[in-house]
mmCIF file of C-alpha atoms and ligand atoms in Angstrom:
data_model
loop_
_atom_site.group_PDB
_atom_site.id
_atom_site.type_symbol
_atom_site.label_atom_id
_atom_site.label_comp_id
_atom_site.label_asym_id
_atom_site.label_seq_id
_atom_site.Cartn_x
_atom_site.Cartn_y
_atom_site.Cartn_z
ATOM 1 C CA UNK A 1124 110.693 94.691 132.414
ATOM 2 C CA UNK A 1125 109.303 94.620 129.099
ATOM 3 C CA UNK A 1126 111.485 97.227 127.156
ATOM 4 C CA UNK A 1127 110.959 98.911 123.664
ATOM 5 C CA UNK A 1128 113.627 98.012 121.574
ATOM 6 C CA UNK A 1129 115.726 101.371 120.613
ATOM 7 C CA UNK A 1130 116.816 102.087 117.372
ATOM 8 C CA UNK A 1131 119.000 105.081 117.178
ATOM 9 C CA UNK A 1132 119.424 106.637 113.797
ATOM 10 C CA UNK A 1133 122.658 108.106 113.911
ATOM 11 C CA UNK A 1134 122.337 109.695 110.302
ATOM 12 C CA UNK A 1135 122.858 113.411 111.726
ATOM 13 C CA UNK A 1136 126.024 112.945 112.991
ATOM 14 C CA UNK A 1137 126.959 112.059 109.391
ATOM 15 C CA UNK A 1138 124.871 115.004 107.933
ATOM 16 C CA UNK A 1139 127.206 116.910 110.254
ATOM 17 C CA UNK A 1140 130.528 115.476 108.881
ATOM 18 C CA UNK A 1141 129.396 116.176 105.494
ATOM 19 C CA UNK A 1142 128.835 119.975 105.955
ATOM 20 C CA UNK A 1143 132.524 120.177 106.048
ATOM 21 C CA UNK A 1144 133.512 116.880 103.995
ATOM 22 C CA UNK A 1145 135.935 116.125 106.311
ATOM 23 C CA UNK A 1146 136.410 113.264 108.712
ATOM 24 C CA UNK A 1147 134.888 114.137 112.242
ATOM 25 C CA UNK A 1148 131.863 113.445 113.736
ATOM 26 C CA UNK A 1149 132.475 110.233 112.903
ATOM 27 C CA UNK A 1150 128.714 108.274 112.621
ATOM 28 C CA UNK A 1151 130.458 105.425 113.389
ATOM 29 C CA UNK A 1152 132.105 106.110 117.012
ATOM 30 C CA UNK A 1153 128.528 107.943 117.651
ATOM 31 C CA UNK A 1154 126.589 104.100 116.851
ATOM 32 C CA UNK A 1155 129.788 103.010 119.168
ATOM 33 C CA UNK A 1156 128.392 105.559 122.497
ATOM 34 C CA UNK A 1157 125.045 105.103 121.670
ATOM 35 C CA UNK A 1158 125.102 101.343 122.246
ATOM 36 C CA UNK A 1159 127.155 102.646 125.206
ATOM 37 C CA UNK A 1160 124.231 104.527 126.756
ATOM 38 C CA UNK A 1161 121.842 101.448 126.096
ATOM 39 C CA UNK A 1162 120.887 101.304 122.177
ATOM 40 C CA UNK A 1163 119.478 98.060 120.845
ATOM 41 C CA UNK A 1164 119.960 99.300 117.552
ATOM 42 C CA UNK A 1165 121.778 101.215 114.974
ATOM 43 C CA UNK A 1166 119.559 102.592 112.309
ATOM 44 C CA UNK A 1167 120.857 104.125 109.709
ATOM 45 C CA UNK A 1168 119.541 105.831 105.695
ATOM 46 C CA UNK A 1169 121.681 105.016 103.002
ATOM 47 C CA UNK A 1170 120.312 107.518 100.655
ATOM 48 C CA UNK A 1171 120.665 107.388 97.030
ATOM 49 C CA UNK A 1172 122.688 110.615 96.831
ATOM 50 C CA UNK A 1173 124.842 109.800 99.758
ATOM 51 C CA UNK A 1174 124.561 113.219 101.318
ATOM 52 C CA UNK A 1175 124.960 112.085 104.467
ATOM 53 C CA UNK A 1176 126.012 108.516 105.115
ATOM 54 C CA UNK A 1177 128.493 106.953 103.219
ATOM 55 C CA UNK A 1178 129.161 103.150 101.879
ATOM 56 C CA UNK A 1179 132.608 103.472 103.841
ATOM 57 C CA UNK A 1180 130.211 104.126 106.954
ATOM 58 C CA UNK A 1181 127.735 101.744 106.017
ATOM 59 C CA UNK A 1182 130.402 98.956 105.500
ATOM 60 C CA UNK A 1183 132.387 99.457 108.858
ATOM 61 C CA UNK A 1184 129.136 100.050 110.778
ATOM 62 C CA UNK A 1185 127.822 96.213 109.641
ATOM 63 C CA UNK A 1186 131.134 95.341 111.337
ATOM 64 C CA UNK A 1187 131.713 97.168 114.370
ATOM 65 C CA UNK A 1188 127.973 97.303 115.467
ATOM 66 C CA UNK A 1189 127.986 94.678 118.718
ATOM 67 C CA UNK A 1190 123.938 95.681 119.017
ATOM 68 C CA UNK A 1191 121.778 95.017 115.873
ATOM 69 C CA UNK A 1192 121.911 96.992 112.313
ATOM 70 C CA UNK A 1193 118.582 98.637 110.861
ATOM 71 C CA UNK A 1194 119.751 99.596 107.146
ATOM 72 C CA UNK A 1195 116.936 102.188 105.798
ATOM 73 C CA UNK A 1196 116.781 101.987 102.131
ATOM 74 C CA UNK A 1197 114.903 103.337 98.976
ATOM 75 C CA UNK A 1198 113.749 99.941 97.177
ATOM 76 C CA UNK A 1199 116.051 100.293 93.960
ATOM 77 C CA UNK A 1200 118.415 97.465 92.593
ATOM 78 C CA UNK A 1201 121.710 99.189 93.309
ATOM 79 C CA UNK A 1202 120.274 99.147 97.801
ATOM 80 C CA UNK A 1203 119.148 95.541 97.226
ATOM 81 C CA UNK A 1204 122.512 94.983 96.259
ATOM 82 C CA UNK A 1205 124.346 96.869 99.011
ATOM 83 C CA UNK A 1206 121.844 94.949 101.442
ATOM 84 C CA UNK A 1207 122.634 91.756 100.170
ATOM 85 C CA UNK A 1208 126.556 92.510 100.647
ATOM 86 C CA UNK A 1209 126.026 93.885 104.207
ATOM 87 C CA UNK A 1210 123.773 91.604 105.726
ATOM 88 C CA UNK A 1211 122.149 93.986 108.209
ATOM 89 C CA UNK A 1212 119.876 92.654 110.713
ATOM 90 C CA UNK A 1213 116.813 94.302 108.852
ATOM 91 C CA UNK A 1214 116.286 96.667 106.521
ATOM 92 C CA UNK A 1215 113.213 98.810 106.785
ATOM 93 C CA UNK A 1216 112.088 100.179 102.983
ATOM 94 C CA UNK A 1217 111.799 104.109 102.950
ATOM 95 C CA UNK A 1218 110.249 106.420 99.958
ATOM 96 C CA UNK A 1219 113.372 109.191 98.859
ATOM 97 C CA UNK A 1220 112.699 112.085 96.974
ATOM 98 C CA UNK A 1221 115.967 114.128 96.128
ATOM 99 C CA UNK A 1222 114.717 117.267 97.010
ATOM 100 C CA UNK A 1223 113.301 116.338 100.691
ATOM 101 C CA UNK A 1224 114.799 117.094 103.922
ATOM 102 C CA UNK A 1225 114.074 114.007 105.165
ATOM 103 C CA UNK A 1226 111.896 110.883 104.820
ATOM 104 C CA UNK A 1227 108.646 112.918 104.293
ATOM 105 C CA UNK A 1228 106.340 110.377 104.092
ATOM 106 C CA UNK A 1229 105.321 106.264 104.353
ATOM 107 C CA UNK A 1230 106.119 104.555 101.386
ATOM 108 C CA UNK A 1231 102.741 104.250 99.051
ATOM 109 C CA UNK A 1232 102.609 100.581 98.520
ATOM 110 C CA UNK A 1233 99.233 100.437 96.715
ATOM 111 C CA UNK A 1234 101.009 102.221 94.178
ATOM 112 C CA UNK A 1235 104.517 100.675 94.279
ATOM 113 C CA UNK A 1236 102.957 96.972 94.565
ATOM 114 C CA UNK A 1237 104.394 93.736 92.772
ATOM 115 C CA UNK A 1238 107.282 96.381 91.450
ATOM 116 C CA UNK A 1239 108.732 96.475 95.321
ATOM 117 C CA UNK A 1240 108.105 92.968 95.664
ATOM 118 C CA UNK A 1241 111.037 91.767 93.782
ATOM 119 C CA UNK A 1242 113.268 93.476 96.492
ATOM 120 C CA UNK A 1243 111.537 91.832 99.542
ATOM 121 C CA UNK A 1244 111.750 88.458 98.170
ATOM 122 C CA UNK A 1245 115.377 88.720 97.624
ATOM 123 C CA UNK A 1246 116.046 90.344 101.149
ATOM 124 C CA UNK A 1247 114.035 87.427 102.611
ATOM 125 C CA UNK A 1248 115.663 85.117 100.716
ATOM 126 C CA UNK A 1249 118.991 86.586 101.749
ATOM 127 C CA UNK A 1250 117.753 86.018 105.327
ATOM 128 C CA UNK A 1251 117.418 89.766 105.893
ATOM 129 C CA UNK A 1252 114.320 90.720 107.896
ATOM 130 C CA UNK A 1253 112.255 93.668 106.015
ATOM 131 C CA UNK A 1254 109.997 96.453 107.418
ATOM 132 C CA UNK A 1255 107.756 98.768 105.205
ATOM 133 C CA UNK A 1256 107.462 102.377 106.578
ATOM 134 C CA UNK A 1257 103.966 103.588 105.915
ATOM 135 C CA UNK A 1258 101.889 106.298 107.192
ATOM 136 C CA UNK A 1259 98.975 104.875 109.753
ATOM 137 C CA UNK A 1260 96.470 103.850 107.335
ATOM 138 C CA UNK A 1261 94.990 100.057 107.061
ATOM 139 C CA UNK A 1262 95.194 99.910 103.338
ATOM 140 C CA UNK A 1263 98.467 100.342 103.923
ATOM 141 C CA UNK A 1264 99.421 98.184 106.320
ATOM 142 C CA UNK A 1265 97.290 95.491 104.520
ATOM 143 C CA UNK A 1266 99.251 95.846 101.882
ATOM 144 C CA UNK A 1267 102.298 95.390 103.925
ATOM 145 C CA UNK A 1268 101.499 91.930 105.035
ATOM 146 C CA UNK A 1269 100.512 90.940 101.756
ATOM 147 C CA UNK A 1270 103.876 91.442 100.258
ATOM 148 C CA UNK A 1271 105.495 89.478 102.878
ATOM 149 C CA UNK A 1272 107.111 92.118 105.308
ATOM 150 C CA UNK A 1273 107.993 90.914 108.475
ATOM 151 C CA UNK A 1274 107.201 93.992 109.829
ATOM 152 C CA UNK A 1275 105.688 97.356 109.720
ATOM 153 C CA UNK A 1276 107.272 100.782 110.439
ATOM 154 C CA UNK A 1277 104.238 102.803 111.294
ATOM 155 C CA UNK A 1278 105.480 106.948 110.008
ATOM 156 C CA UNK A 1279 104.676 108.829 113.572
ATOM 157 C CA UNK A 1280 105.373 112.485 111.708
ATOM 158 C CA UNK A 1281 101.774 113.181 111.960
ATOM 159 C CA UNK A 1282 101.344 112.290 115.560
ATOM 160 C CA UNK A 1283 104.532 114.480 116.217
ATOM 161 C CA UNK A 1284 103.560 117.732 114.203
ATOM 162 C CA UNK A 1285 99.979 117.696 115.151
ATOM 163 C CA UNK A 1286 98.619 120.449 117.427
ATOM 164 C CA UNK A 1287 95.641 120.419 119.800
ATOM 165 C CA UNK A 1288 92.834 118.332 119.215
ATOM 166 C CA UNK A 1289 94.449 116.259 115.987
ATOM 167 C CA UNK A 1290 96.771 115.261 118.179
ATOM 168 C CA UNK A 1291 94.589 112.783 119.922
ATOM 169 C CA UNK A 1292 93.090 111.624 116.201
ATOM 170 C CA UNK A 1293 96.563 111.019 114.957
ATOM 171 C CA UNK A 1294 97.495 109.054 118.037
ATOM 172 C CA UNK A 1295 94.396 107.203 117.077
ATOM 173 C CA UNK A 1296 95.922 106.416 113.570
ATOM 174 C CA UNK A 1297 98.509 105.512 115.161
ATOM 175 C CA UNK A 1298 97.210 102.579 117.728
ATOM 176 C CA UNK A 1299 94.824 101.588 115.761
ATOM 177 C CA UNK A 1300 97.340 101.116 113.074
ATOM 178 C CA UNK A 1301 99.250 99.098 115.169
ATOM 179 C CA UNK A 1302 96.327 96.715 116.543
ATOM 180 C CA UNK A 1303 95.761 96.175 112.568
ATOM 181 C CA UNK A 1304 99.322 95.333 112.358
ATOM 182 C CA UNK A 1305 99.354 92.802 114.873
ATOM 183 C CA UNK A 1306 95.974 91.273 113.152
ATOM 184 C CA UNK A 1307 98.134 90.547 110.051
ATOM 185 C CA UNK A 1308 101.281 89.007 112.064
ATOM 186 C CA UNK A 1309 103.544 92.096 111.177
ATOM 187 C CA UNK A 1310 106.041 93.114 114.146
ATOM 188 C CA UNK A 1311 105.368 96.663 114.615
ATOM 189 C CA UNK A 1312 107.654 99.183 114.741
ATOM 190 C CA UNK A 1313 107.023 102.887 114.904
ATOM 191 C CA UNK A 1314 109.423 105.920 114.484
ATOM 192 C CA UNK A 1315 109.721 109.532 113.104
ATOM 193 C CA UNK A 1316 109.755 113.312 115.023
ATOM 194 C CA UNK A 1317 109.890 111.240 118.235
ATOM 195 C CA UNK A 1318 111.277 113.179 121.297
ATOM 196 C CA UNK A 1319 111.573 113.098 124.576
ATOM 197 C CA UNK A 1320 108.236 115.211 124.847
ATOM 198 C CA UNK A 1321 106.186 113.174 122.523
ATOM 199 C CA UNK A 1322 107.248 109.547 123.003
ATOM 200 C CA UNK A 1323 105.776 108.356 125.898
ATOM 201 C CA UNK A 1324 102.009 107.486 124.262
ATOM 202 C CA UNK A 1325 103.160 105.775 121.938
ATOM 203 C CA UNK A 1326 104.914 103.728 124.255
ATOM 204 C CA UNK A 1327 101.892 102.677 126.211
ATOM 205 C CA UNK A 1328 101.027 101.036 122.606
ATOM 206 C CA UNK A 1329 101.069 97.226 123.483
ATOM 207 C CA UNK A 1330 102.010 96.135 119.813
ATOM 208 C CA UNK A 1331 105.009 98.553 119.299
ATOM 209 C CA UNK A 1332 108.079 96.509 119.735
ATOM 210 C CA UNK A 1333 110.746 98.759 118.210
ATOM 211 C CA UNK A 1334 111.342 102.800 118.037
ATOM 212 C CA UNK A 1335 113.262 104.410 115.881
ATOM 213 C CA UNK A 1336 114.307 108.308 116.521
ATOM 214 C CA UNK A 1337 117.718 110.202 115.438
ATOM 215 C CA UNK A 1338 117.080 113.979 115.181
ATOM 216 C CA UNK A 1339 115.807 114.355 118.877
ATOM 217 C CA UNK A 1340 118.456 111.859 120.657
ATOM 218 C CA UNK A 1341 121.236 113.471 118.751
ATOM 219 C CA UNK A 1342 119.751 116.828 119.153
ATOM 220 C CA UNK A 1343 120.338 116.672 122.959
ATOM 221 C CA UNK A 1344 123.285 114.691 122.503
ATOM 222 C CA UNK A 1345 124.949 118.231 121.328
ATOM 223 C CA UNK A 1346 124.609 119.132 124.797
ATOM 224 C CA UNK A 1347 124.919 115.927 126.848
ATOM 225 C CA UNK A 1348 126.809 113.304 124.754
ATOM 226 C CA UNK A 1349 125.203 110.831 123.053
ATOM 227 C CA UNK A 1350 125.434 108.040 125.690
ATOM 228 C CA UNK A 1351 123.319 110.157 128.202
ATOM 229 C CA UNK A 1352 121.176 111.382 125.469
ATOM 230 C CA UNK A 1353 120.488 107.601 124.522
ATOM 231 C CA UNK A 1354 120.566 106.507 128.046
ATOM 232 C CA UNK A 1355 117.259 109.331 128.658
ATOM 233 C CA UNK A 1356 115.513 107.959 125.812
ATOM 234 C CA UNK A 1357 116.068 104.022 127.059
ATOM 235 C CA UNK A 1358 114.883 104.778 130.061
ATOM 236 C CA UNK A 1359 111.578 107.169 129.033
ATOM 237 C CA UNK A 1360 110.660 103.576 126.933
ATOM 238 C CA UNK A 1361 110.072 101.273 129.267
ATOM 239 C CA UNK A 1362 107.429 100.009 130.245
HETATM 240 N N1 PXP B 1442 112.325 105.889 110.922
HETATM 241 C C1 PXP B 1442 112.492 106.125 109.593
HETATM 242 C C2 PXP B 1442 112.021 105.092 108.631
HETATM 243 C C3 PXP B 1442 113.116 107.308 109.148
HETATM 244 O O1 PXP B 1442 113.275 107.514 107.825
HETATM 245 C C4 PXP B 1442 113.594 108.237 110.103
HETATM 246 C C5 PXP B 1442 114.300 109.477 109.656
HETATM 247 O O2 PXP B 1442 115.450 109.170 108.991
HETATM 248 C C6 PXP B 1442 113.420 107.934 111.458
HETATM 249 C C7 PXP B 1442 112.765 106.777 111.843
HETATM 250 C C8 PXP B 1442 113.924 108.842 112.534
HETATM 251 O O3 PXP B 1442 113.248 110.065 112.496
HETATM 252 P P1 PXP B 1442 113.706 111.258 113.413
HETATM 253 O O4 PXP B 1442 115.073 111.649 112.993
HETATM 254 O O5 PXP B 1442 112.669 112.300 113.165
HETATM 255 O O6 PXP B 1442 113.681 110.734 114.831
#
């Protein structure tokens, strides 16, 4: 059966850890259940100020990771870097602001341009596969194949705050986003305030290949475990 690809972002449990600053929940055993319970992927967000994942975690998670590695990055020198060194199996190119409480928005690559292009052509050149995560907009995505992505992250936060009647519009933004996408040759991928109430149209989007979603899976993981918690969300995907 044609599947989804899952990427579970396992940052919370590492947001979790660093409440205390002490050693337990380990992000790395939770990447270790969730490919239990039927992960593809283990995404994680390297952020600039490290408040929740750590190199350490980043390092032994490139190792120990038997599924594939999705490093989410800001696009600065000192990540291209750390990239390089890892090797993940992509990395998909995030916007950070300090203050946020998480990835708030797509990154704005009209305005970013030639000055995030240096960091794609090294990644490529490394042999890393690169996404851009952008909000559902074609100038965007345009944009996205013309600075050489391999792929597109289309941001789903609309989609999954939107009440009533914008939430059919921003589903709209959505596919249509992702029928541009394909247009251009970009894989698509899609992630952010997925759950296990919201996923399933985007699912029934032909040109979404991958998923990302953390804060739901390890939301209910709290009261499950992670490998049912993953194992719910593998099997709400398919197709
Ligand atoms: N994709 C990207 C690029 C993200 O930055 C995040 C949040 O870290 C996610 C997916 C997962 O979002 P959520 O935790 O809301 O499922």
């Amino acid at each position: 059966m044609n599947r989804i690809r899952l990427g579970v972002n396992i940052d919370h449990v590492a947001t979790i850890r660093e409440a205390r600053k002490t050693t337990e929940p380990d992000p790395v055993t939770a990447a270790m259940l969730a490919e239990q319970g039927g992960a593809d992927q283990i995404t994680f967000h390297l952020r600039e100020d490290r408040r929740h994942i750590q190199n350490r975690d980043a390092r032994l998670m490139s190792e120990m990771v038997q599924t594939m590695v999705n490093l989410e990055m800001a696009a600065t020198s000192e990540m291209q870097e750390i990239a390089l060194a890892l090797h993940p199996d992509s990395v998909t190119l995030v916007p950070e602001r300090r203050e946020e409480v998480t990835t708030e928005g797509g990154l704005d690559l009209l305005r970013l341009g030639d000055r995030i292009s240096g960091v794609v052509n090294a990644l490529k050149q490394g042999g890393v596969k690169i996404a851009a995560f952008v909000n559902p907009d074609f100038a965007q995505i345009k944009e996205t194949a013309r600075l050489g992505f391999d792929a597109v992250e289309i941001h789903t936060g609309a989609y999954a705050n939107a009440k009533g009647a914008e939430k059919e519009d921003t589903l709209r933004a959505v596919r249509d986003s992702a029928t541009a996408a394909k247009k251009y040759r970009l894989r698509v991928h899609a992630g952010h305030g997925l759950t296990y109430h919201n996923v399933q149209p985007i699912v029934l989007i032909p040109e979404i290949e991958e998923l990302n979603i953390g804060h739901s899976i390890i939301s209910r993981a709290v009261f499950v475990g992670i490998e049912r918690a993953v194992r719910e969300m593998a099997e709400l995907i398919k197709r």
